[in-house]
PDB file of C-alpha atoms in Angstrom:
ATOM      1  CA  MET A   1    -213.979 -36.131  38.415  1.00  0.00           C
ATOM      2  CA  LEU A   2    -216.031 -34.049  40.803  1.00  0.00           C
ATOM      3  CA  TYR A   3    -214.523 -30.978  39.132  1.00  0.00           C
ATOM      4  CA  TRP A   4    -215.911 -32.022  35.740  1.00  0.00           C
ATOM      5  CA  THR A   5    -219.290 -32.756  37.280  1.00  0.00           C
ATOM      6  CA  LEU A   6    -219.442 -29.213  38.621  1.00  0.00           C
ATOM      7  CA  VAL A   7    -218.266 -27.788  35.295  1.00  0.00           C
ATOM      8  CA  PHE A   8    -221.037 -29.561  33.363  1.00  0.00           C
ATOM      9  CA  LEU A   9    -223.568 -28.549  36.030  1.00  0.00           C
ATOM     10  CA  VAL A  10    -222.613 -24.877  35.661  1.00  0.00           C
ATOM     11  CA  VAL A  11    -222.755 -25.166  31.863  1.00  0.00           C
ATOM     12  CA  ALA A  12    -226.230 -26.701  32.145  1.00  0.00           C
ATOM     13  CA  ILE A  13    -227.450 -23.927  34.446  1.00  0.00           C
ATOM     14  CA  ILE A  14    -226.086 -21.173  32.209  1.00  0.00           C
ATOM     15  CA  ALA A  15    -227.428 -22.803  29.039  1.00  0.00           C
ATOM     16  CA  GLY A  16    -230.816 -23.299  30.667  1.00  0.00           C
ATOM     17  CA  ALA A  17    -230.940 -19.664  31.750  1.00  0.00           C
ATOM     18  CA  LEU A  18    -230.113 -18.510  28.216  1.00  0.00           C
ATOM     19  CA  GLY A  19    -232.702 -20.774  26.639  1.00  0.00           C
ATOM     20  CA  PHE A  20    -230.501 -23.405  25.028  1.00  0.00           C
ATOM     21  CA  GLY A  21    -232.601 -26.434  25.985  1.00  0.00           C
ATOM     22  CA  GLY A  22    -230.666 -29.127  24.134  1.00  0.00           C
ATOM     23  CA  ILE A  23    -227.288 -28.095  25.464  1.00  0.00           C
ATOM     24  CA  ALA A  24    -228.667 -27.700  28.990  1.00  0.00           C
ATOM     25  CA  GLY A  25    -230.227 -31.158  28.918  1.00  0.00           C
ATOM     26  CA  ALA A  26    -227.091 -32.812  27.579  1.00  0.00           C
ATOM     27  CA  SER A  27    -224.851 -31.067  30.112  1.00  0.00           C
ATOM     28  CA  ALA A  28    -227.175 -31.947  32.971  1.00  0.00           C
ATOM     29  CA  GLY A  29    -227.186 -35.573  31.838  1.00  0.00           C
ATOM     30  CA  ILE A  30    -223.401 -35.711  31.712  1.00  0.00           C
ATOM     31  CA  ALA A  31    -223.190 -34.069  35.149  1.00  0.00           C
ATOM     32  CA  LYS A  32    -225.570 -36.686  36.596  1.00  0.00           C
ATOM     33  CA  ILE A  33    -223.602 -39.570  35.124  1.00  0.00           C
ATOM     34  CA  LEU A  34    -220.272 -38.204  36.366  1.00  0.00           C
ATOM     35  CA  PHE A  35    -221.740 -37.552  39.817  1.00  0.00           C
ATOM     36  CA  PHE A  36    -222.926 -41.132  40.203  1.00  0.00           C
ATOM     37  CA  ILE A  37    -219.586 -42.502  38.971  1.00  0.00           C
ATOM     38  CA  PHE A  38    -217.814 -40.270  41.495  1.00  0.00           C
ATOM     39  CA  LEU A  39    -220.213 -41.426  44.227  1.00  0.00           C
ATOM     40  CA  ALA A  40    -219.519 -45.078  43.385  1.00  0.00           C
ATOM     41  CA  PHE A  41    -215.754 -44.457  43.597  1.00  0.00           C
ATOM     42  CA  VAL A  42    -216.174 -42.810  47.000  1.00  0.00           C
ATOM     43  CA  LEU A  43    -218.188 -45.752  48.324  1.00  0.00           C
ATOM     44  CA  ILE A  44    -215.670 -48.266  46.965  1.00  0.00           C
ATOM     45  CA  SER A  45    -212.834 -46.306  48.579  1.00  0.00           C
ATOM     46  CA  LEU A  46    -214.633 -46.191  51.925  1.00  0.00           C
ATOM     47  CA  LEU A  47    -215.350 -49.917  51.868  1.00  0.00           C
ATOM     48  CA  ALA A  48    -211.770 -50.714  50.866  1.00  0.00           C
ATOM     49  CA  GLY A  49    -210.488 -48.562  53.733  1.00  0.00           C
ATOM     50  CA  ILE A  50    -212.769 -50.287  56.244  1.00  0.00           C
ATOM     51  CA  PHE A  51    -211.814 -53.793  55.117  1.00  0.00           C
ATOM     52  CA  ARG A  52    -208.124 -52.947  54.934  1.00  0.00           C
ATOM     53  CA  ARG A  53    -208.015 -51.935  58.619  1.00  0.00           C
ATOM     54  CA  THR A  54    -209.447 -55.194  59.878  1.00  0.00           C
TER      55      THR A  54
END
């Protein structure tokens, strides 16, 4: 999932540099959403690992 976040981030940067505002905004939005989903999964995994050890 982090891979797709980086892909959409790169697409947003390239589209923004070339002047495609709509595509850049949409790609940046998707990258943000995927990043926060990935971050939530990481936190859930860390908490599960901590509680599993005890």
